Amino acid sequence: MHFVEGHRLNDSARLARTAEEHAGVPRAETEAFLKSKEGLAEITAALARAGELGVQSIPKFIVGGAYVLDGAVHARDHVALFREIETAPDGPGVGMEDEDGQPVGWTASVFASVLGVPAEVLREPSHPAVVST
């Protein structure tokens, strides 16, 4: 909405309409949530975690919970970071999980535990696969 169409992020009516159109959440439910204090503790914790990582503006890329790149950096900076991670002694740890089934290592989300996002949600693809024929 914001980056593509230039809409304000604090437009509650637009957010409610978008949630209904794209996620199937009824407008009234979204509006009630936005007016409530529900989720405030999680957002406050996520903002604190972002601050710990040095994030003060967006967009940012947070890789492996340890590296932060500005959204406007050149592609070569991303490549250099990924090459560094590939050769790191502890490796990327792809597919690793803790005893509760939560992703750990390079596959873990920095904010999932802070926001209470279950591991099964993290395993689901966020977009349907596109198959070319």
Coordinates of C-alpha atoms in Angstrom, one line a residue:
M1 CA 0.0 0.0 0.0
H2 CA 2.5 2.6 1.1
F3 CA 5.5 1.9 -1.1
V4 CA 3.5 0.9 -4.2
E5 CA 0.5 3.2 -4.1
G6 CA 1.8 5.9 -1.7
H7 CA -1.0 5.6 0.9
R8 CA -0.6 6.6 4.5
L9 CA 0.2 3.8 6.9
N10 CA -1.9 5.3 9.6
D11 CA -5.2 5.4 7.6
S12 CA -7.3 3.0 9.7
A13 CA -10.2 2.8 7.2
R14 CA -7.8 1.9 4.3
L15 CA -6.0 -0.7 6.5
A16 CA -9.4 -2.3 7.4
R17 CA -10.4 -2.3 3.8
T18 CA -7.1 -3.9 2.7
A19 CA -7.3 -6.5 5.5
E20 CA -10.7 -7.5 4.3
E21 CA -9.8 -7.6 0.6
H22 CA -6.5 -9.3 0.9
A23 CA -6.7 -11.4 4.1
G24 CA -10.4 -11.9 4.6
V25 CA -10.5 -10.2 7.9
P26 CA -13.8 -8.4 8.4
R27 CA -13.4 -4.6 8.4
A28 CA -15.2 -4.2 11.8
E29 CA -12.8 -6.7 13.4
T30 CA -9.7 -4.8 12.0
E31 CA -11.1 -1.4 13.1
A32 CA -11.8 -2.7 16.6
F33 CA -8.2 -4.2 16.8
L34 CA -6.7 -0.9 15.6
K35 CA -8.6 1.1 18.3
S36 CA -7.6 -1.3 21.0
K37 CA -4.4 -1.8 23.0
E38 CA -4.2 -5.4 21.8
G39 CA -0.7 -6.2 20.5
L40 CA 0.8 -3.1 22.0
A41 CA 3.2 -5.0 24.2
E42 CA 4.4 -7.1 21.2
I43 CA 4.9 -4.0 19.0
T44 CA 6.8 -2.2 21.8
A45 CA 9.1 -5.3 22.2
A46 CA 9.6 -5.4 18.4
L47 CA 10.5 -1.7 18.3
A48 CA 13.0 -2.3 21.2
R49 CA 14.5 -5.3 19.3
A50 CA 14.8 -3.2 16.1
G51 CA 16.6 -0.5 18.1
E52 CA 19.0 -3.0 19.5
L53 CA 19.9 -3.9 15.9
G54 CA 20.4 -0.2 15.1
V55 CA 17.3 0.0 12.9
Q56 CA 16.0 3.6 12.9
S57 CA 14.3 3.8 9.5
I58 CA 13.0 1.5 6.8
P59 CA 13.4 -0.3 4.5
K60 CA 16.1 -2.6 6.1
F61 CA 17.2 -6.1 5.5
I62 CA 17.9 -8.1 8.7
V63 CA 19.8 -11.3 7.8
G64 CA 20.3 -14.0 10.3
G65 CA 19.3 -11.7 13.2
A66 CA 22.8 -10.3 13.1
Y67 CA 23.4 -8.3 10.0
V68 CA 21.5 -5.1 9.0
L69 CA 21.6 -3.7 5.5
D70 CA 19.9 -0.5 4.3
G71 CA 17.2 -1.1 1.7
A72 CA 19.0 1.2 -0.7
V73 CA 22.4 -0.5 -0.7
H74 CA 23.8 -1.8 -3.9
A75 CA 23.3 -5.5 -4.9
R76 CA 27.0 -6.1 -4.5
D77 CA 26.7 -5.4 -0.7
H78 CA 24.0 -8.1 -0.4
V79 CA 26.2 -10.5 -2.4
A80 CA 29.2 -9.7 -0.1
L81 CA 27.1 -10.3 3.0
F82 CA 25.8 -13.7 1.7
R83 CA 29.4 -14.8 0.7
E84 CA 30.5 -13.9 4.3
I85 CA 27.6 -15.9 5.8
E86 CA 28.4 -18.9 3.5
T87 CA 32.0 -19.1 4.7
A88 CA 31.1 -18.4 8.4
P89 CA 32.4 -21.1 10.7
D90 CA 28.9 -21.7 12.2
G91 CA 27.3 -21.7 8.8
P92 CA 23.8 -20.7 7.9
G93 CA 22.0 -23.5 9.9
V94 CA 19.2 -23.8 7.4
G95 CA 16.4 -26.0 8.7
M96 CA 17.5 -26.1 12.3
E97 CA 14.9 -26.0 15.1
D98 CA 14.9 -25.9 18.8
E99 CA 13.1 -28.4 21.1
D100 CA 9.8 -26.5 20.7
G101 CA 10.0 -26.7 16.9
Q102 CA 10.9 -23.0 16.5
P103 CA 13.4 -22.2 13.7
V104 CA 16.9 -21.3 15.0
G105 CA 20.1 -20.0 13.4
W106 CA 19.9 -18.3 10.1
T107 CA 16.4 -19.5 9.4
A108 CA 14.9 -17.9 12.5
S109 CA 12.9 -14.7 12.3
V110 CA 14.2 -11.8 14.4
F111 CA 10.8 -10.8 15.4
A112 CA 8.7 -14.0 15.4
S113 CA 9.3 -14.8 19.1
V114 CA 8.8 -11.2 20.1
L115 CA 5.5 -11.0 18.2
G116 CA 4.4 -14.5 19.2
V117 CA 4.3 -15.9 15.6
P118 CA 4.1 -19.7 15.7
A119 CA 6.7 -21.8 13.9
E120 CA 4.0 -23.3 11.6
V121 CA 3.2 -19.9 10.3
L122 CA 6.9 -19.3 9.5
R123 CA 7.0 -22.5 7.5
E124 CA 4.1 -21.5 5.3
P125 CA 5.0 -19.8 2.0
S126 CA 3.9 -16.2 2.0
H127 CA 3.1 -16.2 -1.7
P128 CA 1.8 -18.9 -3.9
A129 CA 4.4 -20.5 -6.1
V130 CA 4.4 -19.3 -9.7
V131 CA 5.0 -22.1 -12.2
S132 CA 6.0 -21.1 -15.7
T133 CA 5.0 -23.4 -18.5

